[in-house]
XYZ file of C-alpha atoms in Angstrom:
474
model
C 3.588 74.651 -29.318
C 6.520 75.956 -27.253
C 4.116 77.436 -24.716
C 2.433 74.013 -24.235
C 5.804 72.312 -23.753
C 6.791 74.843 -21.130
C 3.497 74.321 -19.332
C 4.022 70.524 -19.249
C 7.584 70.838 -17.972
C 6.509 73.290 -15.307
C 3.724 70.925 -14.220
C 6.174 68.026 -13.862
C 8.503 70.131 -11.714
C 5.639 71.163 -9.446
C 4.442 67.531 -9.151
C 7.918 66.355 -8.159
C 8.150 69.083 -5.557
C 4.771 68.040 -4.171
C 5.872 64.406 -3.860
C 9.049 65.375 -2.006
C 7.066 67.535 0.371
C 4.449 64.820 0.981
C 7.114 62.202 1.669
C 8.458 64.311 4.533
C 5.088 64.402 6.300
C 4.606 62.052 9.331
C 1.280 60.761 7.977
C 2.906 59.439 4.805
C 5.686 57.688 6.761
C 3.054 56.068 8.913
C 1.145 54.925 5.817
C 4.230 53.271 4.287
C 4.951 51.565 7.570
C 1.336 50.365 7.618
C 1.729 48.772 4.178
C 4.393 46.451 5.574
C 2.391 45.706 8.773
C 5.248 46.296 11.258
C 7.786 48.980 12.086
C 11.337 48.553 10.754
C 12.655 47.833 14.235
C 10.006 45.164 14.719
C 10.849 43.531 11.377
C 14.503 43.365 12.318
C 13.603 41.714 15.629
C 11.449 39.114 13.854
C 14.347 38.151 11.587
C 16.693 37.754 14.527
C 14.422 35.627 16.685
C 15.169 31.895 17.254
C 13.757 29.486 14.675
C 11.443 26.813 16.130
C 12.510 23.292 15.140
C 11.895 19.712 16.210
C 14.960 17.629 17.053
C 15.595 13.972 17.838
C 18.692 12.251 19.222
C 20.829 9.795 17.295
C 20.571 6.422 19.039
C 22.291 3.045 18.876
C 19.827 0.198 18.356
C 19.495 -3.204 16.704
C 18.004 -2.724 13.236
C 16.180 -5.537 11.406
C 16.854 -5.762 7.667
C 13.852 -6.673 5.543
C 13.167 -7.596 1.953
C 9.803 -6.231 0.859
C 7.411 -7.393 -1.839
C 3.789 -7.332 -2.929
C 2.089 -10.704 -2.856
C -1.164 -12.545 -3.429
C -2.878 -14.717 -0.849
C -3.474 -18.251 -2.083
C -5.061 -21.300 -0.448
C -2.674 -23.980 0.710
C -4.776 -26.333 -1.448
C -7.708 -25.618 -3.720
C -9.932 -28.168 -5.477
C -12.841 -27.743 -7.868
C -15.138 -30.577 -6.814
C -16.593 -32.288 -9.898
C -18.674 -35.380 -10.452
C -16.651 -38.333 -11.725
C -19.668 -39.934 -13.403
C -22.624 -38.461 -15.211
C -25.943 -38.231 -13.462
C -28.660 -36.131 -11.928
C -27.935 -34.489 -8.587
C -30.276 -36.083 -6.078
C -29.004 -34.416 -2.914
C -26.591 -31.647 -1.834
C -25.239 -32.126 1.678
C -23.176 -29.006 2.384
C -23.771 -25.376 3.239
C -21.993 -22.620 1.361
C -19.069 -21.322 3.412
C -18.962 -24.457 5.552
C -15.732 -25.990 6.825
C -15.561 -29.602 5.657
C -13.244 -32.423 6.598
C -11.709 -34.749 4.054
C -14.084 -37.619 3.174
C -17.319 -35.882 4.191
C -20.191 -36.238 1.707
C -20.815 -33.172 -0.435
C -23.529 -34.460 -2.781
C -25.225 -37.612 -4.071
C -26.247 -38.484 -7.619
C -29.106 -40.682 -8.727
C -27.479 -44.165 -8.572
C -30.240 -46.384 -10.031
C -28.430 -46.974 -13.333
C -25.073 -47.729 -11.714
C -26.636 -50.091 -9.187
C -28.293 -52.016 -12.020
C -24.986 -52.267 -13.860
C -23.408 -53.714 -10.741
C -26.144 -56.311 -10.410
C -25.689 -57.243 -14.065
C -21.965 -57.769 -13.582
C -22.574 -59.957 -10.553
C -25.047 -62.101 -12.502
C -22.654 -62.521 -15.408
C -19.968 -63.759 -13.068
C -22.320 -66.313 -11.565
C -23.167 -67.595 -15.040
C -19.557 -67.980 -16.048
C -18.656 -69.523 -12.705
C -21.237 -72.282 -13.300
C -19.764 -73.037 -16.712
C -16.305 -73.168 -15.168
C -17.411 -75.617 -12.503
C -18.955 -77.902 -15.154
C -15.834 -77.736 -17.310
C -13.653 -78.720 -14.347
C -15.807 -81.798 -13.632
C -15.671 -82.879 -17.289
C -11.905 -82.396 -17.366
C -11.418 -84.631 -14.309
C -13.605 -87.393 -15.879
C -11.653 -87.319 -19.129
C -8.399 -87.608 -17.223
C -9.615 -90.861 -15.597
C -10.727 -92.261 -18.937
C -7.413 -91.391 -20.509
C -5.683 -93.428 -17.802
C -7.654 -96.481 -18.925
C -7.084 -95.656 -22.598
C -10.833 -95.058 -22.939
C -10.412 -91.610 -24.530
C -7.872 -89.775 -26.567
C -5.307 -87.342 -25.277
C -6.694 -84.686 -27.641
C -10.039 -84.664 -25.845
C -8.275 -84.224 -22.530
C -6.242 -81.292 -23.853
C -9.319 -79.621 -25.340
C -11.143 -79.829 -22.037
C -8.139 -78.444 -20.193
C -8.173 -75.396 -22.503
C -11.904 -74.916 -21.945
C -11.398 -74.866 -18.170
C -8.710 -72.197 -18.519
C -11.021 -70.158 -20.739
C -13.828 -70.226 -18.186
C -11.424 -69.255 -15.396
C -10.343 -66.191 -17.381
C -13.972 -65.300 -18.014
C -14.745 -65.467 -14.309
C -11.795 -63.194 -13.558
C -13.075 -60.724 -16.159
C -16.492 -60.828 -14.570
C -14.932 -60.034 -11.198
C -13.178 -57.022 -12.678
C -16.479 -55.864 -14.197
C -18.095 -56.127 -10.784
C -15.371 -54.013 -9.210
C -15.674 -51.396 -11.968
C -19.422 -51.239 -11.508
C -18.926 -50.866 -7.772
C -16.540 -47.947 -8.320
C -19.030 -46.259 -10.647
C -21.705 -46.698 -8.017
C -19.425 -45.245 -5.330
C -18.753 -42.205 -7.530
C -22.400 -41.255 -7.264
C -21.554 -40.249 -3.686
C -19.328 -37.166 -4.016
C -16.941 -36.640 -1.090
C -14.551 -33.845 -0.068
C -11.034 -34.631 -1.323
C -9.329 -32.287 1.206
C -10.005 -30.352 4.383
C -11.245 -26.893 3.490
C -14.018 -24.359 3.237
C -16.704 -24.510 0.583
C -17.449 -21.554 -1.642
C -20.607 -20.653 -3.520
C -22.097 -23.746 -5.155
C -22.400 -23.739 -8.925
C -25.304 -26.187 -9.369
C -28.526 -27.070 -7.606
C -30.414 -30.284 -6.974
C -31.876 -31.763 -10.162
C -29.134 -30.638 -12.521
C -27.293 -33.137 -14.694
C -23.562 -33.109 -14.051
C -20.601 -34.914 -15.568
C -16.852 -35.145 -15.203
C -16.369 -32.688 -18.065
C -18.083 -29.761 -16.360
C -15.601 -26.878 -16.104
C -17.206 -25.134 -13.124
C -17.848 -28.241 -11.068
C -20.199 -28.371 -8.120
C -18.229 -26.177 -5.702
C -14.663 -25.003 -5.040
C -13.089 -26.262 -1.841
C -10.189 -24.145 -0.490
C -7.856 -24.883 2.390
C -7.340 -21.563 4.215
C -5.887 -22.865 7.482
C -2.986 -22.872 6.817
C -2.807 -20.434 3.925
C 0.030 -19.182 1.732
C 1.250 -15.887 0.259
C 3.229 -15.813 -2.984
C 5.257 -12.610 -3.342
C 8.183 -11.309 -5.388
C 11.419 -9.642 -4.291
C 14.171 -8.061 -6.421
C 16.783 -10.443 -7.724
C 19.412 -8.363 -5.886
C 18.000 -9.729 -2.620
C 18.226 -13.364 -3.710
C 21.751 -13.963 -2.398
C 20.888 -12.574 1.050
C 17.651 -14.571 1.159
C 19.389 -17.838 0.273
C 22.178 -17.198 2.777
C 19.711 -16.375 5.534
C 17.425 -19.339 4.796
C 20.429 -21.662 5.006
C 20.854 -20.579 8.648
C 17.266 -21.437 9.554
C 13.596 -20.621 8.961
C 12.900 -17.000 8.004
C 10.030 -14.962 9.419
C 7.535 -13.283 7.086
C 4.915 -10.682 8.037
C 1.864 -9.898 5.925
C 0.666 -6.285 6.057
C -2.587 -4.640 5.039
C -2.820 -1.966 2.345
C -1.838 0.765 4.806
C 1.574 -0.865 5.246
C 1.242 -0.706 9.039
C -1.354 -3.268 10.136
C 0.161 -6.755 10.543
C -2.410 -9.296 9.373
C -0.440 -12.449 10.132
C 3.061 -13.788 10.728
C 4.432 -16.939 9.153
C 7.552 -18.526 7.721
C 9.208 -18.766 4.337
C 8.694 -22.191 2.733
C 9.822 -21.965 -0.899
C 12.197 -19.879 -3.022
C 11.460 -20.302 -6.718
C 14.099 -21.985 -8.858
C 14.367 -19.179 -11.420
C 14.301 -15.393 -11.786
C 11.612 -13.803 -13.923
C 13.605 -12.337 -16.817
C 10.861 -9.811 -17.593
C 10.575 -8.218 -14.153
C 13.941 -9.099 -12.625
C 12.253 -10.577 -9.560
C 12.085 -13.976 -7.926
C 8.968 -15.537 -6.422
C 8.827 -16.664 -2.799
C 6.093 -18.466 -0.903
C 5.340 -18.161 2.788
C 2.912 -20.168 4.897
C 0.698 -18.718 7.634
C -1.402 -20.510 10.243
C -4.165 -17.926 9.636
C -5.866 -18.671 12.930
C -7.808 -15.398 12.863
C -8.677 -15.732 9.153
C -7.147 -12.304 8.501
C -5.754 -13.577 5.182
C -8.247 -14.425 2.458
C -7.570 -16.095 -0.900
C -7.090 -13.662 -3.767
C -6.282 -10.631 -1.606
C -3.197 -8.481 -2.180
C -0.867 -7.955 0.785
C 2.526 -6.419 1.460
C 4.991 -9.103 2.509
C 8.019 -8.314 4.681
C 10.753 -10.934 4.912
C 13.225 -10.628 7.789
C 16.632 -11.306 6.230
C 18.980 -10.307 9.062
C 19.371 -8.055 12.109
C 22.194 -5.501 12.319
C 23.390 -5.206 15.910
C 24.276 -1.894 17.569
C 24.073 0.577 14.680
C 23.595 4.355 14.887
C 20.197 5.535 13.670
C 18.259 8.790 13.217
C 14.743 9.482 11.918
C 14.659 9.513 8.123
C 13.299 13.069 8.204
C 16.664 14.268 9.548
C 18.541 13.184 6.412
C 18.844 16.042 3.918
C 20.280 15.859 0.421
C 22.061 18.486 -1.631
C 24.585 18.854 -4.448
C 27.377 17.878 -2.068
C 25.650 14.728 -0.829
C 23.720 13.885 2.328
C 23.889 16.021 5.454
C 22.063 16.781 8.695
C 21.557 19.799 10.965
C 23.048 19.159 14.420
C 21.702 21.191 17.355
C 24.542 22.313 19.640
C 24.299 22.935 23.391
C 23.981 26.705 22.789
C 20.904 26.061 20.588
C 22.652 26.853 17.331
C 22.792 24.469 14.397
C 25.594 23.481 12.093
C 25.577 21.385 8.953
C 27.343 18.028 9.163
C 28.001 15.776 6.167
C 26.836 12.223 6.854
C 27.033 8.834 5.174
C 23.836 6.767 5.112
C 24.275 2.993 5.146
C 20.585 2.158 4.651
C 17.282 3.972 4.953
C 13.543 3.369 4.894
C 10.563 5.664 5.399
C 11.048 5.743 9.188
C 14.710 5.292 10.048
C 18.165 5.831 8.571
C 21.312 3.958 9.588
C 24.266 6.359 9.742
C 27.686 4.978 8.859
C 29.670 8.204 9.315
C 29.215 11.802 10.445
C 27.218 11.482 13.690
C 27.716 10.022 17.135
C 25.403 8.630 19.767
C 23.373 11.382 21.432
C 23.724 14.041 18.723
C 20.522 16.033 18.356
C 19.463 16.365 14.723
C 16.710 18.550 13.290
C 13.734 16.633 11.892
C 11.218 19.460 11.279
C 11.545 23.187 10.595
C 14.107 23.377 7.770
C 12.430 26.278 5.943
C 14.641 29.062 7.373
C 17.603 27.061 8.650
C 21.166 27.851 7.740
C 24.537 27.009 9.215
C 24.950 28.786 12.575
C 21.284 29.786 12.938
C 19.800 30.191 16.417
C 17.008 27.685 17.038
C 14.502 26.788 19.701
C 13.593 23.123 20.069
C 9.809 23.017 20.208
C 6.773 20.928 19.360
C 5.998 19.782 15.807
C 2.996 22.112 15.691
C 5.061 25.186 16.540
C 7.755 24.282 14.008
C 5.188 23.965 11.212
C 6.426 26.204 8.341
C 2.891 27.515 7.786
C 2.943 29.006 11.294
C 6.293 30.810 10.976
C 5.113 34.096 9.341
C 6.080 37.359 11.074
C 3.212 38.510 13.349
C 1.843 42.043 13.550
C 2.656 44.229 16.516
C -0.154 45.135 18.895
C -0.157 48.733 17.614
C -0.355 47.675 13.978
C -3.132 45.192 14.772
C -5.079 47.990 16.499
C -4.616 50.264 13.486
C -5.883 47.509 11.175
C -9.062 47.088 13.219
C -9.687 50.872 13.113
C -8.987 51.342 9.410
C -10.546 48.049 8.256
C -9.172 48.551 4.719
C -12.333 50.503 3.748
C -11.798 52.439 0.560
C -14.412 55.042 1.556
C -12.459 55.930 4.721
C -8.925 55.855 3.333
C -8.513 59.692 3.442
C -10.347 60.344 6.719
C -8.061 61.061 9.697
C -8.494 58.878 12.753
C -7.946 59.669 16.371
C -4.453 58.817 17.618
C -0.982 59.357 16.323
C -1.486 57.750 12.908
C -4.396 57.401 10.524
C -4.957 53.825 9.242
C -4.235 53.474 5.563
C -6.008 51.390 2.937
C -4.147 48.260 1.966
C -2.531 47.741 5.373
C -1.016 44.234 5.608
C -3.279 41.667 7.352
C -2.211 39.267 10.016
C -0.240 36.221 8.865
C -2.437 33.498 7.454
C -5.369 35.872 6.783
C -7.326 34.822 3.677
C -7.901 36.977 0.638
C -10.638 39.553 1.096
C -14.160 38.696 0.060
C -15.012 39.301 -3.553
C -11.560 38.167 -4.698
C -9.704 41.343 -3.588
C -6.261 40.568 -2.188
C -4.466 42.589 0.431
C -1.112 44.280 -0.323
C 0.462 41.870 2.139
C -0.471 39.083 -0.245
C 1.508 40.730 -3.072
C 4.455 41.233 -0.776
C 4.542 37.536 0.011
C 4.838 36.870 -3.701
C 7.869 39.145 -4.029
C 6.005 42.303 -5.210
C 5.821 44.910 -2.412
C 3.204 47.644 -2.714
C 4.489 50.725 -4.572
C 5.623 53.447 -2.169
C 5.241 56.040 -4.927
C 1.436 55.971 -4.808
C 0.493 59.221 -3.035
C -2.814 59.917 -1.334
C -5.432 61.705 -3.393
C -4.735 65.026 -1.623
C -1.249 65.155 -3.106
C -2.624 64.469 -6.546
C -5.160 67.285 -6.123
C -2.446 69.888 -5.359
C -0.589 68.981 -8.534
C -3.665 69.373 -10.703
C -4.421 72.820 -9.164
C -0.885 74.035 -9.952
C -1.236 72.929 -13.569
C -4.573 74.763 -13.899
C -3.064 77.943 -12.491
C -0.310 77.769 -15.113
C -2.866 77.534 -17.873
C-alpha cells in the first residue's frame, strides 16, 4: 500500500516537471497565442484604437407639436336606401360602385296598385263634389223661400249644415288624393344624398317593404369624408386653446406611420371624456380628392396643436438614460467624447427637444455606444462602420495565414508545419465566423462567452512522456 502511494506521488511530481518544461518551449507559447488569435501586442493595440461612431449636430429649428390618435374613417353621410312602400322591384337603375347625385332614380317598384288607389280617390272626390254642388243650390232656394215665409227656418238651417258636411267630405277626398299620389311617387326610389353606391342587397323581382333591415343599397358620401379619432384627455386643454385661435390641421397616416394619406381640418371636439379609456373623441373632415381614405379603414391621425419656435433639437437616438437621468455623449474637437447631463423637454421617435445641457452645434453620438466611456477616443464614421456587430478585433495577417495552414484539423494537430510556428487545433477564427459544420464551435466562440480555452491542456506528446515515467517507476 505504501509502495503504491509513493509511486503515485512520484508520478505527479514527474508530470508537474514535464508541464513546466513544456511551457518553456517556443512551440507551446505559439500555440497559446494561437488560441487567442492575435499576439499580446496586437491585442493591446486593438483596445487602444479609436472607436467608430456616428455623430449629428444639435440644431435650432421650429418644432411642430402634435397630438396623436388612432381613428376610423367614416363617410360624411351614409344612408341605407329602403323602399317606403311595399311592392315588387320592377327596375334597378344604378350600377354598384356608381357615384350618384341627390334625386337620381335608384329603382322603381310595380305601381299598378298605387295608381289604381289614386284613381279611386279622384273618383270619390268627384262624387262628393257633385253632392256638394247640389246641396248649395238647394240651400240658396230655401233661403229665397224663407224670405217670403214660404218655408221654415229649420229647413234652411238643416240645408246649411248639409252643405258644410259635403264641403268637409270634398276636402277629405282631396287629402286622400294627395296621399295616394305620395304612395305612387314612393314607387320611384330616389337617392336621398350625393354619394357612392355599395353592393346591392336585392335584385329585380324581389318584394321589398319599409321594414327591410338591409334595404336595397347603402349610399355613402366619401367626398368629403371624415375621421373620428381619440386623443388623451391630457391634450384636451391644448386642443381647445389651439382651436379657439383658428382651424387646426389634421393629417391621416397609413399603417406604416409615414405615408400621409390626406390632410384636412378639425371640425368637432366631443362634449365629454370617455371615463373608461380617459380619451376624448375628435372628428376631422378631409376633401378626399384622391380617394385615399375609405370608410371603415383604420388610420393614424396627427393633430397639429402648436409650433415651438427656435428650439434646440438632436436626434432621439442621441438621448441616453441611466440611473442619474438623461445624458448624451458629446464629441470634442480632439475626437474624444465626454458625458453631458441633459434635460429633455419633449421627444418622439425621431427628434428630442433639449431644454438644458447642450448648445447649438454640439456634436452628439447617435450610433456606436457599445464601447463608449467618458474620455474615449472616437472616429466619426458611417453608420455601417459603427455597427456594433462589425467592431470585433480582427486577426493579424500572420495569424490569418496560420489559420489557413492549420485549418483546425484534428488529424494534423501534432504535425509540425513549415515556418516559425506550427498551427494549433482550436485556433480562434476571424470575427463573425460561424460555428463549424456539424455543430462544433471554435475556441474563439467560448472566449466570446467569457470562457477562454484552458491553457493547461498540453499536447499529446507531453502526456506521453508522463505515462512513460510512471511505467518506468512500476
